Amino acid sequence: PHLCDFLESHYLNEQVEAIKKLGDHITNLTKMDANTSKMAEYLFDKHTLESKS
């Protein structure tokens, strides 16, 4: 039980948050029609990656 609690509290929540963010990004790209619009893809990259650097 201790190992499960440790893994859940230290890793599971981070993984859930990362999966949620990825899902949100996919939704945004789909709404922006990034498959056909290179400008949409560029803007998405610029605004999502710019805040990381």
CSV table of C-alpha atoms in Angstrom, one decimal:
chain,number,residue,atom,x,y,z
A,1,PRO,CA,0.0,0.0,0.0
A,2,HIS,CA,2.8,2.4,0.7
A,3,LEU,CA,4.4,2.1,-2.7
A,4,CYS,CA,1.0,2.6,-4.4
A,5,ASP,CA,0.4,5.7,-2.3
A,6,PHE,CA,3.9,7.0,-3.1
A,7,LEU,CA,3.6,6.5,-6.8
A,8,GLU,CA,0.1,7.9,-6.9
A,9,SER,CA,1.0,11.1,-5.0
A,10,HIS,CA,4.3,11.7,-6.8
A,11,TYR,CA,3.8,10.6,-10.3
A,12,LEU,CA,0.2,9.9,-11.2
A,13,ASN,CA,-1.1,13.4,-10.7
A,14,GLU,CA,1.8,14.8,-12.9
A,15,GLN,CA,0.9,12.3,-15.6
A,16,VAL,CA,-2.8,13.2,-15.5
A,17,GLU,CA,-2.0,16.9,-15.8
A,18,ALA,CA,0.4,16.2,-18.7
A,19,ILE,CA,-2.2,14.1,-20.5
A,20,LYS,CA,-4.8,16.8,-19.9
A,21,LYS,CA,-2.5,19.5,-21.4
A,22,LEU,CA,-1.8,17.4,-24.4
A,23,GLY,CA,-5.5,16.8,-24.9
A,24,ASP,CA,-6.1,20.6,-24.7
A,25,HIS,CA,-3.4,21.2,-27.2
A,26,ILE,CA,-4.9,18.7,-29.6
A,27,THR,CA,-8.3,20.3,-29.2
A,28,ASN,CA,-6.9,23.8,-29.9
A,29,LEU,CA,-5.0,22.6,-33.0
A,30,THR,CA,-8.1,20.9,-34.3
A,31,LYS,CA,-10.2,24.0,-33.8
A,32,MET,CA,-7.5,26.1,-35.6
A,33,ASP,CA,-7.6,23.6,-38.5
A,34,ALA,CA,-3.8,23.2,-38.2
A,35,ASN,CA,-3.9,20.2,-40.6
A,36,THR,CA,-4.4,22.6,-43.5
A,37,SER,CA,-3.2,25.9,-42.1
A,38,LYS,CA,0.6,26.2,-41.6
A,39,MET,CA,-0.1,29.7,-40.1
A,40,ALA,CA,-2.2,28.1,-37.4
A,41,GLU,CA,0.5,25.6,-36.7
A,42,TYR,CA,3.1,28.4,-36.5
A,43,LEU,CA,1.0,30.6,-34.2
A,44,PHE,CA,0.2,27.6,-31.9
A,45,ASP,CA,3.9,26.8,-31.6
A,46,LYS,CA,4.9,30.4,-31.1
A,47,HIS,CA,2.4,31.0,-28.3
A,48,THR,CA,2.7,27.7,-26.5
A,49,LEU,CA,6.5,27.3,-26.8
A,50,GLU,CA,7.3,31.0,-26.3
A,51,SER,CA,6.1,30.9,-22.7
A,52,LYS,CA,8.5,28.0,-21.9
A,53,SER,CA,11.7,29.7,-22.9
